[in-house]
Coordinates of C-alpha atoms (C1' of nucleotides) in Angstrom, one line a residue:
Chain A
M1 CA 23.5 -11.5 -17.4
P2 CA 20.1 -10.8 -15.7
R3 CA 19.7 -14.5 -14.9
S4 CA 17.5 -13.7 -11.9
L5 CA 15.1 -11.8 -14.1
V6 CA 14.5 -14.8 -16.2
L7 CA 14.1 -16.9 -13.1
K8 CA 11.5 -14.5 -11.9
L9 CA 9.6 -14.2 -15.1
E10 CA 9.6 -17.9 -15.4
R11 CA 8.0 -18.5 -12.1
D12 CA 4.7 -18.3 -13.9
G13 CA 5.5 -20.7 -16.6
P14 CA 8.5 -21.2 -18.9
L15 CA 9.5 -18.7 -21.6
S16 CA 10.5 -19.9 -25.0
F17 CA 14.2 -20.1 -25.9
A18 CA 13.8 -17.1 -28.2
E19 CA 12.2 -15.1 -25.4
K20 CA 14.9 -15.9 -23.0
E21 CA 17.5 -14.9 -25.5
V22 CA 15.8 -11.6 -26.0
A23 CA 15.4 -11.0 -22.3
L24 CA 19.1 -11.8 -21.7
G25 CA 20.2 -9.5 -24.5
L26 CA 18.1 -6.5 -23.4
P27 CA 20.5 -4.6 -21.1
E28 CA 22.6 -2.0 -22.9
H29 CA 25.1 -1.6 -20.2
I30 CA 25.9 -2.5 -16.6
R31 CA 26.6 0.1 -13.9
H32 CA 27.8 -0.3 -10.4
V33 CA 26.5 1.6 -7.4
P34 CA 28.1 1.5 -4.0
A35 CA 26.1 0.8 -0.8
R36 CA 24.0 3.9 0.1
G37 CA 24.4 5.3 -3.4
D38 CA 21.4 6.7 -5.3
I39 CA 20.1 4.5 -8.1
I40 CA 17.2 6.5 -9.1
S41 CA 16.2 9.9 -7.8
D42 CA 12.7 11.1 -7.1
G43 CA 10.9 13.1 -9.6
G44 CA 13.2 12.4 -12.5
S45 CA 12.3 10.8 -15.8
S46 CA 14.4 8.5 -17.9
D47 CA 14.5 6.6 -21.1
A48 CA 15.9 3.4 -19.7
L49 CA 14.9 0.9 -17.0
S50 CA 17.2 -0.1 -14.2
L51 CA 17.3 -3.7 -13.3
I52 CA 19.1 -5.1 -10.3
T53 CA 21.3 -7.9 -11.2
E54 CA 23.3 -8.1 -8.0
G55 CA 22.8 -6.5 -4.6
F56 CA 20.0 -5.1 -2.5
A57 CA 18.2 -1.8 -2.8
C58 CA 15.1 0.0 -1.6
R59 CA 12.5 2.2 -3.1
Y60 CA 11.6 5.1 -0.8
K61 CA 9.9 8.4 -0.5
L62 CA 11.1 11.4 1.6
L63 CA 8.4 13.5 3.3
D64 CA 8.5 17.2 3.8
D65 CA 9.5 16.9 7.4
G66 CA 12.5 14.7 6.5
R67 CA 10.9 11.4 7.5
R68 CA 11.3 8.5 5.2
Q69 CA 9.0 5.7 4.1
I70 CA 10.6 2.7 2.5
L71 CA 8.1 1.3 -0.1
A72 CA 9.8 -1.8 -1.2
F73 CA 13.0 -3.8 -0.8
L74 CA 14.5 -4.7 -4.2
V75 CA 16.5 -7.9 -4.8
P76 CA 18.2 -9.3 -7.9
G77 CA 15.8 -9.6 -10.7
D78 CA 13.7 -6.7 -9.6
F79 CA 13.2 -3.6 -11.7
C80 CA 13.8 -0.3 -9.9
D81 CA 11.5 1.8 -12.0
L82 CA 9.2 -0.3 -14.1
R83 CA 6.6 2.3 -13.7
S84 CA 8.7 4.9 -15.5
L85 CA 8.1 2.9 -18.7
L86 CA 4.5 4.2 -18.9
L87 CA 4.3 7.0 -16.4
H88 CA 6.7 9.6 -17.4
Q89 CA 7.9 10.6 -14.0
M90 CA 9.2 8.7 -11.0
D91 CA 7.2 9.2 -7.8
A92 CA 9.9 7.7 -5.5
A93 CA 13.6 7.3 -5.3
V94 CA 15.7 4.2 -5.2
A95 CA 18.9 3.7 -3.2
A96 CA 21.3 0.9 -3.0
L97 CA 21.5 -1.0 0.4
S98 CA 24.6 -2.9 -0.6
H99 CA 26.9 -2.7 -3.5
C100 CA 24.6 -3.1 -6.5
Q101 CA 25.1 -4.1 -10.1
I102 CA 22.5 -2.4 -12.3
A103 CA 21.6 -3.4 -15.8
S104 CA 20.2 -0.6 -18.0
I105 CA 17.5 -1.4 -20.5
P106 CA 16.4 1.4 -22.9
H107 CA 12.7 1.8 -23.0
Q108 CA 12.8 1.7 -26.7
R109 CA 14.6 -1.6 -26.9
L110 CA 12.0 -3.0 -24.6
F111 CA 9.1 -1.7 -26.6
D112 CA 10.6 -3.2 -29.7
A113 CA 11.1 -6.6 -28.0
M114 CA 7.6 -6.6 -26.6
E115 CA 6.1 -6.0 -30.0
K116 CA 7.7 -9.1 -31.3
H117 CA 7.2 -11.2 -28.2
T118 CA 3.8 -10.7 -26.8
R119 CA 4.4 -13.0 -23.9
L120 CA 7.3 -10.9 -22.8
A121 CA 5.1 -7.9 -22.6
L122 CA 2.6 -9.9 -20.6
A123 CA 5.3 -11.1 -18.3
L124 CA 6.4 -7.6 -17.6
W125 CA 2.8 -6.4 -17.1
R126 CA 2.5 -9.2 -14.7
E127 CA 5.6 -8.0 -12.9
T128 CA 3.8 -4.7 -12.4
M129 CA 0.9 -6.5 -10.8
F130 CA 3.2 -8.6 -8.7
D131 CA 4.9 -5.5 -7.4
A132 CA 1.5 -4.1 -6.5
A133 CA 0.6 -7.3 -4.7
I134 CA 3.6 -7.0 -2.5
S135 CA 2.9 -3.4 -1.9
Q136 CA -0.6 -4.3 -0.9
Q137 CA 0.8 -6.7 1.7
W138 CA 2.9 -3.9 3.1
L139 CA -0.1 -1.8 3.5
I140 CA -1.9 -4.5 5.4
N141 CA 1.2 -5.0 7.5
V142 CA 1.6 -1.4 8.4
G143 CA -2.1 -0.7 8.7
R144 CA -3.2 -3.6 10.9
R145 CA -0.4 -5.5 12.4
S146 CA 1.7 -5.1 15.6
A147 CA 5.4 -4.3 15.3
Y148 CA 6.2 -7.9 16.2
A149 CA 4.0 -9.3 13.4
R150 CA 5.2 -6.7 10.9
L151 CA 8.8 -7.7 11.3
A152 CA 8.1 -11.3 11.1
H153 CA 6.0 -10.8 8.0
L154 CA 8.6 -8.7 6.3
L155 CA 11.3 -11.2 6.9
C156 CA 9.2 -14.1 5.6
E157 CA 8.5 -12.1 2.5
V158 CA 12.1 -11.3 1.8
W159 CA 13.2 -14.9 2.3
F160 CA 10.5 -16.1 -0.2
R161 CA 11.5 -13.6 -2.8
L162 CA 15.1 -14.4 -2.5
Q163 CA 14.2 -18.0 -2.8
T164 CA 12.7 -17.6 -6.2
V165 CA 15.9 -16.0 -7.5
Q166 CA 18.1 -18.6 -5.8
H167 CA 19.6 -16.1 -3.3
A168 CA 18.4 -17.7 -0.1
H169 CA 19.4 -20.8 1.8
D170 CA 17.0 -22.9 3.7
R171 CA 17.6 -21.4 7.1
F172 CA 19.3 -18.1 6.5
F173 CA 19.7 -15.3 4.0
D174 CA 21.6 -12.1 3.4
F175 CA 19.7 -8.9 4.3
P176 CA 22.0 -5.9 4.4
V177 CA 19.7 -3.4 6.1
T178 CA 20.2 -1.3 9.2
Q179 CA 17.5 -1.1 11.9
T180 CA 16.8 2.4 10.7
D181 CA 15.9 0.9 7.3
L182 CA 13.6 -1.6 8.9
A183 CA 12.0 1.2 10.9
D184 CA 11.3 3.2 7.8
A185 CA 10.0 0.2 6.0
L186 CA 7.6 -0.8 8.8
G187 CA 6.5 2.6 9.9
L188 CA 8.1 2.3 13.3
S189 CA 10.9 4.1 15.2
V190 CA 14.4 2.6 15.3
V191 CA 14.2 2.2 19.0
H192 CA 11.1 0.1 18.7
V193 CA 12.5 -2.0 15.9
N194 CA 15.5 -2.7 18.1
R195 CA 13.3 -3.9 20.9
T196 CA 11.0 -5.9 18.7
L197 CA 14.0 -7.6 17.2
Q198 CA 15.2 -8.5 20.6
H199 CA 11.8 -9.9 21.3
L200 CA 12.0 -12.1 18.3
R201 CA 15.4 -13.3 19.2
A202 CA 14.4 -14.0 22.8
D203 CA 11.5 -16.0 21.5
G204 CA 13.9 -18.1 19.6
L205 CA 12.5 -17.3 16.2
L206 CA 15.5 -15.9 14.5
T207 CA 18.9 -14.3 14.6
F208 CA 20.0 -11.2 12.8
R209 CA 23.7 -10.3 12.9
A210 CA 26.1 -8.9 10.4
S211 CA 23.4 -8.5 7.8
V212 CA 22.5 -12.1 7.9
V213 CA 19.1 -13.3 9.1
T214 CA 19.0 -16.9 10.4
V215 CA 15.6 -18.4 10.9
L216 CA 15.5 -20.7 13.9
D217 CA 11.8 -21.6 13.8
W218 CA 10.0 -21.2 10.5
P219 CA 6.6 -22.4 11.7
R220 CA 6.4 -19.9 14.5
L221 CA 7.9 -17.1 12.5
R222 CA 5.3 -17.5 9.8
E223 CA 2.6 -17.7 12.4
A224 CA 3.9 -14.6 14.1
G225 CA 3.6 -12.7 10.9
Q226 CA 0.4 -14.3 9.8
F227 CA 2.4 -14.9 6.6
D228 CA 0.6 -16.6 3.7
P229 CA 2.9 -16.9 0.7
A230 CA 0.0 -17.3 -1.7
Y231 CA 0.5 -13.8 -3.0
L232 CA 4.0 -14.6 -4.0
R233 CA 3.1 -17.7 -6.0
H234 CA 1.5 -16.6 -9.1
R235 CA 0.2 -19.1 -11.6
V236 CA -0.7 -17.9 -15.0
S237 CA -4.3 -17.5 -16.0
T238 CA -5.4 -20.0 -18.7
L239 CA -6.8 -17.5 -21.1
E240 CA -3.9 -15.4 -22.2
P241 CA -2.0 -16.1 -25.4
S242 CA 0.3 -19.0 -24.9
Q243 CA 2.0 -19.4 -28.2
D244 CA 5.4 -18.1 -29.0
G245 CA 5.6 -14.8 -30.9
K246 CA 2.5 -13.6 -32.5
S247 CA -0.4 -14.9 -30.5
H248 CA -4.0 -15.4 -30.6
R249 CA -7.1 -17.3 -30.6
Chain B
M1 CA -21.8 2.8 -21.0
P2 CA -18.4 3.0 -19.2
R3 CA -18.0 6.7 -20.0
S4 CA -16.0 7.2 -16.9
L5 CA -13.5 4.6 -18.0
V6 CA -12.9 6.4 -21.2
L7 CA -12.5 9.7 -19.3
K8 CA -9.9 8.0 -17.1
L9 CA -8.0 6.3 -19.9
E10 CA -7.9 9.6 -21.7
R11 CA -6.4 11.6 -18.9
D12 CA -3.1 10.6 -20.4
G13 CA -3.9 11.6 -23.9
P14 CA -6.8 11.1 -26.2
L15 CA -7.7 7.7 -27.6
S16 CA -8.7 7.3 -31.2
F17 CA -12.3 7.1 -32.2
A18 CA -11.9 3.4 -33.0
E19 CA -10.4 2.8 -29.6
K20 CA -13.1 4.6 -27.8
E21 CA -15.7 2.5 -29.7
V22 CA -13.9 -0.7 -28.7
A23 CA -13.7 0.4 -25.0
L24 CA -17.3 1.3 -24.9
G25 CA -18.3 -1.9 -26.5
L26 CA -16.3 -4.2 -24.2
P27 CA -18.8 -4.9 -21.4
E28 CA -20.8 -8.1 -21.8
H29 CA -23.5 -7.2 -19.3
I30 CA -24.3 -4.9 -16.4
R31 CA -25.1 -6.1 -13.0
H32 CA -26.3 -4.3 -9.9
V33 CA -25.0 -4.7 -6.4
P34 CA -26.7 -3.2 -3.4
A35 CA -24.7 -1.2 -0.8
R36 CA -22.7 -3.6 1.4
G37 CA -23.0 -6.3 -1.2
D38 CA -20.0 -8.4 -2.3
I39 CA -18.7 -7.6 -5.7
I40 CA -15.7 -9.8 -5.7
S41 CA -14.8 -12.4 -3.1
D42 CA -11.3 -13.1 -1.9
G43 CA -9.3 -16.0 -3.3
G44 CA -11.6 -16.6 -6.2
S45 CA -10.7 -16.5 -9.8
S46 CA -12.8 -15.4 -12.7
D47 CA -12.8 -15.0 -16.5
A48 CA -14.2 -11.5 -16.6
L49 CA -13.2 -8.1 -15.2
S50 CA -15.6 -6.0 -13.1
L51 CA -15.7 -2.4 -13.9
I52 CA -17.5 0.1 -11.7
T53 CA -19.7 2.3 -13.9
E54 CA -21.7 3.8 -11.0
G55 CA -21.3 3.9 -7.3
F56 CA -18.5 3.5 -4.7
A57 CA -16.7 0.4 -3.6
C58 CA -13.7 -0.7 -1.6
R59 CA -11.1 -3.3 -2.0
Y60 CA -10.2 -4.9 1.3
K61 CA -8.5 -7.8 3.0
L62 CA -9.7 -9.6 6.1
L63 CA -7.1 -10.8 8.6
D64 CA -7.2 -14.0 10.6
D65 CA -8.3 -12.2 13.7
G66 CA -11.2 -10.5 12.0
R67 CA -9.6 -7.1 11.5
R68 CA -10.0 -5.5 8.1
Q69 CA -7.7 -3.4 6.0
I70 CA -9.2 -1.4 3.2
L71 CA -6.7 -1.2 0.4
A72 CA -8.4 1.2 -2.0
F73 CA -11.6 3.1 -2.6
L74 CA -13.0 2.5 -6.0
V75 CA -15.0 5.0 -7.9
P76 CA -16.7 5.0 -11.3
G77 CA -14.2 4.1 -14.0
D78 CA -12.1 1.9 -11.8
F79 CA -11.6 -1.8 -12.3
C80 CA -12.3 -4.0 -9.3
D81 CA -10.0 -6.8 -10.3
L82 CA -7.7 -5.7 -13.0
R83 CA -5.0 -7.9 -11.5
S84 CA -7.1 -11.0 -12.1
L85 CA -6.4 -10.6 -15.8
L86 CA -2.9 -11.9 -15.4
L87 CA -2.7 -13.3 -11.9
H88 CA -5.0 -16.2 -11.7
Q89 CA -6.4 -15.6 -8.2
M90 CA -7.7 -12.6 -6.4
D91 CA -5.8 -11.7 -3.3
A92 CA -8.4 -9.4 -1.9
A93 CA -12.1 -8.9 -1.9
V94 CA -14.2 -6.0 -3.2
A95 CA -17.4 -4.8 -1.6
A96 CA -19.9 -2.1 -2.6
L97 CA -20.1 1.0 -0.4
S98 CA -23.2 2.3 -2.1
H99 CA -25.4 0.8 -4.7
C100 CA -23.1 -0.1 -7.6
Q101 CA -23.5 -0.7 -11.3
I102 CA -20.9 -3.1 -12.5
A103 CA -20.0 -3.8 -16.1
S104 CA -18.6 -7.2 -16.8
I105 CA -15.8 -7.5 -19.4
P106 CA -14.7 -11.0 -20.3
H107 CA -10.9 -11.5 -20.2
Q108 CA -11.0 -13.0 -23.6
R109 CA -12.8 -10.1 -25.2
L110 CA -10.3 -7.8 -23.7
F111 CA -7.3 -9.8 -24.9
D112 CA -8.7 -9.8 -28.4
A113 CA -9.3 -6.0 -28.3
M114 CA -5.8 -5.4 -27.0
E115 CA -4.2 -7.4 -29.7
K116 CA -5.8 -5.1 -32.3
H117 CA -5.3 -1.9 -30.4
T118 CA -1.9 -1.8 -28.8
R119 CA -2.6 1.6 -27.3
L120 CA -5.6 0.1 -25.4
A121 CA -3.3 -2.5 -23.9
L122 CA -0.8 0.1 -22.9
A123 CA -3.6 2.3 -21.4
L124 CA -4.7 -0.7 -19.3
W125 CA -1.2 -1.5 -18.2
R126 CA -0.9 2.1 -17.2
E127 CA -4.0 1.7 -15.1
T128 CA -2.2 -1.1 -13.2
M129 CA 0.6 1.3 -12.5
F130 CA -1.7 4.1 -11.6
D131 CA -3.4 1.8 -9.1
A132 CA 0.0 0.9 -7.7
A133 CA 0.9 4.6 -7.4
I134 CA -2.2 5.3 -5.3
S135 CA -1.5 2.2 -3.2
Q136 CA 2.0 3.6 -2.6
Q137 CA 0.6 6.8 -1.3
W138 CA -1.5 4.9 1.1
L139 CA 1.5 3.1 2.4
I140 CA 3.3 6.4 3.0
N141 CA 0.1 7.7 4.6
V142 CA -0.3 4.9 7.0
G143 CA 3.3 4.4 7.7
R144 CA 4.4 7.9 8.4
R145 CA 1.6 10.3 8.9
S146 CA -0.5 11.3 11.9
A147 CA -4.2 10.4 11.9
Y148 CA -5.0 14.1 11.2
A149 CA -2.8 14.1 8.1
R150 CA -4.0 10.7 6.9
L151 CA -7.6 11.8 6.8
A152 CA -6.8 15.0 5.1
H153 CA -4.7 13.2 2.5
L154 CA -7.3 10.6 1.8
L155 CA -10.0 13.1 1.3
C156 CA -7.9 15.1 -1.1
E157 CA -7.1 12.0 -3.0
V158 CA -10.7 10.9 -3.4
W159 CA -11.8 14.4 -4.5
F160 CA -9.1 14.5 -7.2
R161 CA -10.0 11.0 -8.5
L162 CA -13.7 11.9 -8.6
Q163 CA -12.8 15.1 -10.4
T164 CA -11.2 13.2 -13.3
V165 CA -14.4 11.2 -13.9
Q166 CA -16.6 14.3 -13.4
H167 CA -18.1 13.1 -10.2
A168 CA -17.0 15.9 -7.9
H169 CA -18.0 19.5 -7.5
D170 CA -15.6 22.2 -6.6
R171 CA -16.3 22.3 -2.9
F172 CA -18.0 19.1 -2.1
F173 CA -18.4 15.5 -3.2
D174 CA -20.2 12.3 -2.4
F175 CA -18.4 9.8 -0.2
P176 CA -20.7 7.2 1.2
V177 CA -18.4 5.6 3.8
T178 CA -18.9 5.0 7.5
Q179 CA -16.3 6.0 10.0
T180 CA -15.6 2.4 10.4
D181 CA -14.6 2.2 6.8
L182 CA -12.4 5.2 7.2
A183 CA -10.8 3.6 10.2
D184 CA -10.1 0.4 8.3
A185 CA -8.7 2.4 5.4
L186 CA -6.4 4.5 7.5
G187 CA -5.2 1.9 9.9
L188 CA -6.9 3.6 12.9
S189 CA -9.7 2.8 15.3
V190 CA -13.2 4.1 14.8
V191 CA -13.1 6.1 17.9
H192 CA -10.0 7.9 16.8
V193 CA -11.3 8.6 13.4
N194 CA -14.3 10.1 15.0
R195 CA -12.2 12.4 17.1
T196 CA -9.9 13.3 14.3
L197 CA -12.9 14.2 12.1
Q198 CA -14.2 16.5 14.8
H199 CA -10.8 18.0 14.9
L200 CA -10.8 18.7 11.2
R201 CA -14.3 20.2 11.5
A202 CA -13.3 22.3 14.5
D203 CA -10.4 23.6 12.5
G204 CA -12.8 24.7 9.8
L205 CA -11.3 22.5 7.1
L206 CA -14.3 20.5 6.1
T207 CA -17.8 19.2 6.9
F208 CA -18.8 15.5 6.6
R209 CA -22.4 14.8 7.0
A210 CA -24.8 12.5 5.3
S211 CA -22.1 11.0 3.1
V212 CA -21.2 14.3 1.7
V213 CA -17.8 15.9 2.2
T214 CA -17.7 19.6 1.9
V215 CA -14.3 21.2 1.8
L216 CA -14.3 24.6 3.5
D217 CA -10.6 25.4 3.1
W218 CA -8.7 23.7 0.3
P219 CA -5.3 25.2 0.9
R220 CA -5.3 24.2 4.6
L221 CA -6.7 20.8 3.9
R222 CA -4.0 20.0 1.3
E223 CA -1.3 21.3 3.6
A224 CA -2.7 19.2 6.5
G225 CA -2.4 16.1 4.4
Q226 CA 0.9 17.1 2.7
F227 CA -1.1 16.4 -0.4
D228 CA 0.7 16.7 -3.7
P229 CA -1.5 15.6 -6.6
A230 CA 1.5 14.9 -8.9
Y231 CA 1.0 11.2 -8.6
L232 CA -2.5 11.5 -9.9
R233 CA -1.6 13.5 -13.0
H234 CA 0.1 11.1 -15.3
R235 CA 1.4 12.4 -18.6
V236 CA 2.4 9.9 -21.1
S237 CA 6.0 9.0 -21.8
T238 CA 7.2 10.2 -25.2
L239 CA 8.6 6.9 -26.3
E240 CA 5.7 4.5 -26.4
P241 CA 3.9 3.8 -29.7
S242 CA 1.6 6.6 -30.4
Q243 CA 0.0 5.6 -33.7
D244 CA -3.3 3.9 -33.9
G245 CA -3.1 0.1 -34.2
K246 CA 0.3 -1.2 -35.2
S247 CA 2.8 1.0 -33.7
H248 CA 6.2 2.4 -33.7
R249 CA 7.8 5.6 -33.8
Chain C
dC1 C1' 43.5 5.9 18.4
dG2 C1' 39.9 8.9 17.3
dT3 C1' 35.8 9.3 14.7
dA4 C1' 31.4 7.8 13.0
dC5 C1' 27.7 5.0 12.5
dG6 C1' 24.8 1.5 14.1
dA7 C1' 23.0 -1.0 18.1
dT8 C1' 21.3 -0.8 22.7
dT9 C1' 19.2 0.9 27.0
dG10 C1' 16.4 3.9 30.2
dA11 C1' 12.8 6.9 31.1
dG12 C1' 9.1 9.8 30.3
dA13 C1' 5.5 11.4 27.0
dG14 C1' 2.0 11.0 23.7
dA15 C1' -0.8 9.1 20.1
dC16 C1' -3.9 5.9 19.5
dT17 C1' -6.6 1.8 21.3
dT18 C1' -10.0 -0.7 23.9
dC19 C1' -14.0 -1.0 26.5
dA20 C1' -18.3 0.6 27.5
dA21 C1' -22.2 3.3 27.3
dC22 C1' -25.3 6.4 25.2
dA23 C1' -27.4 9.3 21.5
dA24 C1' -28.7 10.0 16.9
dA25 C1' -30.0 8.4 12.4
dC26 C1' -32.0 5.1 9.5
dG27 C1' -34.8 1.5 7.5
dT28 C1' -38.5 -1.6 8.0
dG29 C1' -42.8 -3.6 9.2
dG30 C1' -47.0 -3.1 11.2
Chain D
dC1 C1' -46.9 7.3 10.0
dC2 C1' -45.3 5.7 14.2
dA3 C1' -42.6 2.1 16.8
dC4 C1' -38.9 -0.5 17.0
dG5 C1' -34.5 -2.6 16.1
dT6 C1' -30.2 -2.0 14.0
dT7 C1' -26.5 0.7 12.4
dT8 C1' -23.7 4.7 12.9
dG9 C1' -21.9 8.5 15.4
dT10 C1' -20.2 10.4 19.8
dT11 C1' -18.3 10.6 24.5
dG12 C1' -15.5 9.3 28.7
dA13 C1' -11.9 6.9 30.9
dA14 C1' -8.3 3.8 31.4
dG15 C1' -4.6 1.4 29.2
dT16 C1' -0.8 0.3 26.0
dC17 C1' 1.9 0.4 22.2
dT18 C1' 5.0 3.0 20.2
dC19 C1' 7.6 7.4 20.2
dT20 C1' 11.0 10.9 21.5
dC21 C1' 14.9 12.2 23.8
dA22 C1' 19.2 11.2 25.4
dA23 C1' 23.0 8.7 26.8
dT24 C1' 26.0 4.6 26.4
dC25 C1' 28.2 0.9 24.0
dG26 C1' 30.3 -1.6 20.3
dT27 C1' 32.7 -1.9 16.2
dA28 C1' 34.6 -0.8 11.7
dC29 C1' 37.7 2.1 9.5
dG30 C1' 40.9 5.6 8.2

DNA sequence: CGTACGATTGAGAGACTTCAACAAACGTGG
DNA sequence: CCACGTTTGTTGAAGTCTCTCAATCGTACG
């Protein structure tokens, strides 16, 4: 079922047939969460991972004063709580943006699979790093770019990520978020997001209606966001074990 | 030599004697980098990890227009480029803030060690997650907090992290950064950092002279930064392999 | 058809920035 | 050990990006 997960894990080099089988067989069950529903709550702990197989979600943190910072947008193939595998407690919550299909993978089952298939373990570790790389870009975005650039950069990122799981078209993609969501992701106010969006539209860079983003001018959008997709294109290092199953040298 | 690394890895539960021996024996050689020197350059790839054994450093990214975003402060026991282990190319640079002692650990040697000592591999994977958790706090900080709170939060974080590697005293700690560094870390201008710092001083929360931060009022500082150290205190999940060497429940 | 949520607009306020200058601290060479 | 140049810290003032408040509009939905 989690075809998008395999697609994602394979972006760095193909998995073996056996590994794919294992990955596809990991989920214990599937659950459905309506738009706006909670997928993971903050502070909790669990003994299973949640993997998005369909739909959009966001990881976020609520502050004392009620403000919210969205930390990541999650698309099919993304784990909601990979960190809970080794850190016993979630430090953020996850909510569905659209209707979501969530596959549940027991930690234990994953540990067992990783023991047999080293490369699977490495692929998941790499996912952790990949997630961190995206988070790092967000920090740069919020820390040092104008509202205009932030929005442009974010939309580029989402398109690229959807692309790798075959959920994006050349010139448009689904992105079921409200302007409030965008504001909380970019560290801006709703009002300002609204105006910045208008600015982008007026400049003929894109269209954003009914949860669909249509990119009208890729080159200029990428330039506006100073977007360099290098961080989303990870090639594998040459050193790590590359044989199937038990590995070494 | 990398005693601080062992201290850090053990914050989640003790390593075995054998594991400690391995960890301590990993570095191939030590190198020295003067303050302001480059430790890792952006975009490069390497076949060895750099571990800080002494001194302070920062990971940062330069933007097209010359602006800089500091992504993390690195203290003894921190890896500069753990991500390079699985992602073949660095997506940020690392520079020394003070004179640094850097231990070099060949990727290959680490892979070999992890194969024998599963728990070491997990400890390192956990480091990746830990790093991401800190980065996440920075995003919240920059995205949703005032300059005053950002500074307070950052200083709390640094103290806590220094504490776990026994490099902090109760009421003060070394922090060899310029106000420009702080500005680039917090997404602010130098001028504003200067004024915010004065504000913190005037409020009697701290002192910051000659690269030494002295905290005068912990409760108020923590409150000002809405600082909750939970994310820096990782307990181990109960499921993962806990025996030495070959593992399982 | 009313309610509710999201998008949009206007206007005033504020946090933070930029520019520019000066003072203090620091390191270095003579 | 002092002189000098460079870096870092500090201050003032003007500007602007972004925010908050508040009202209006549109649209989906029961």
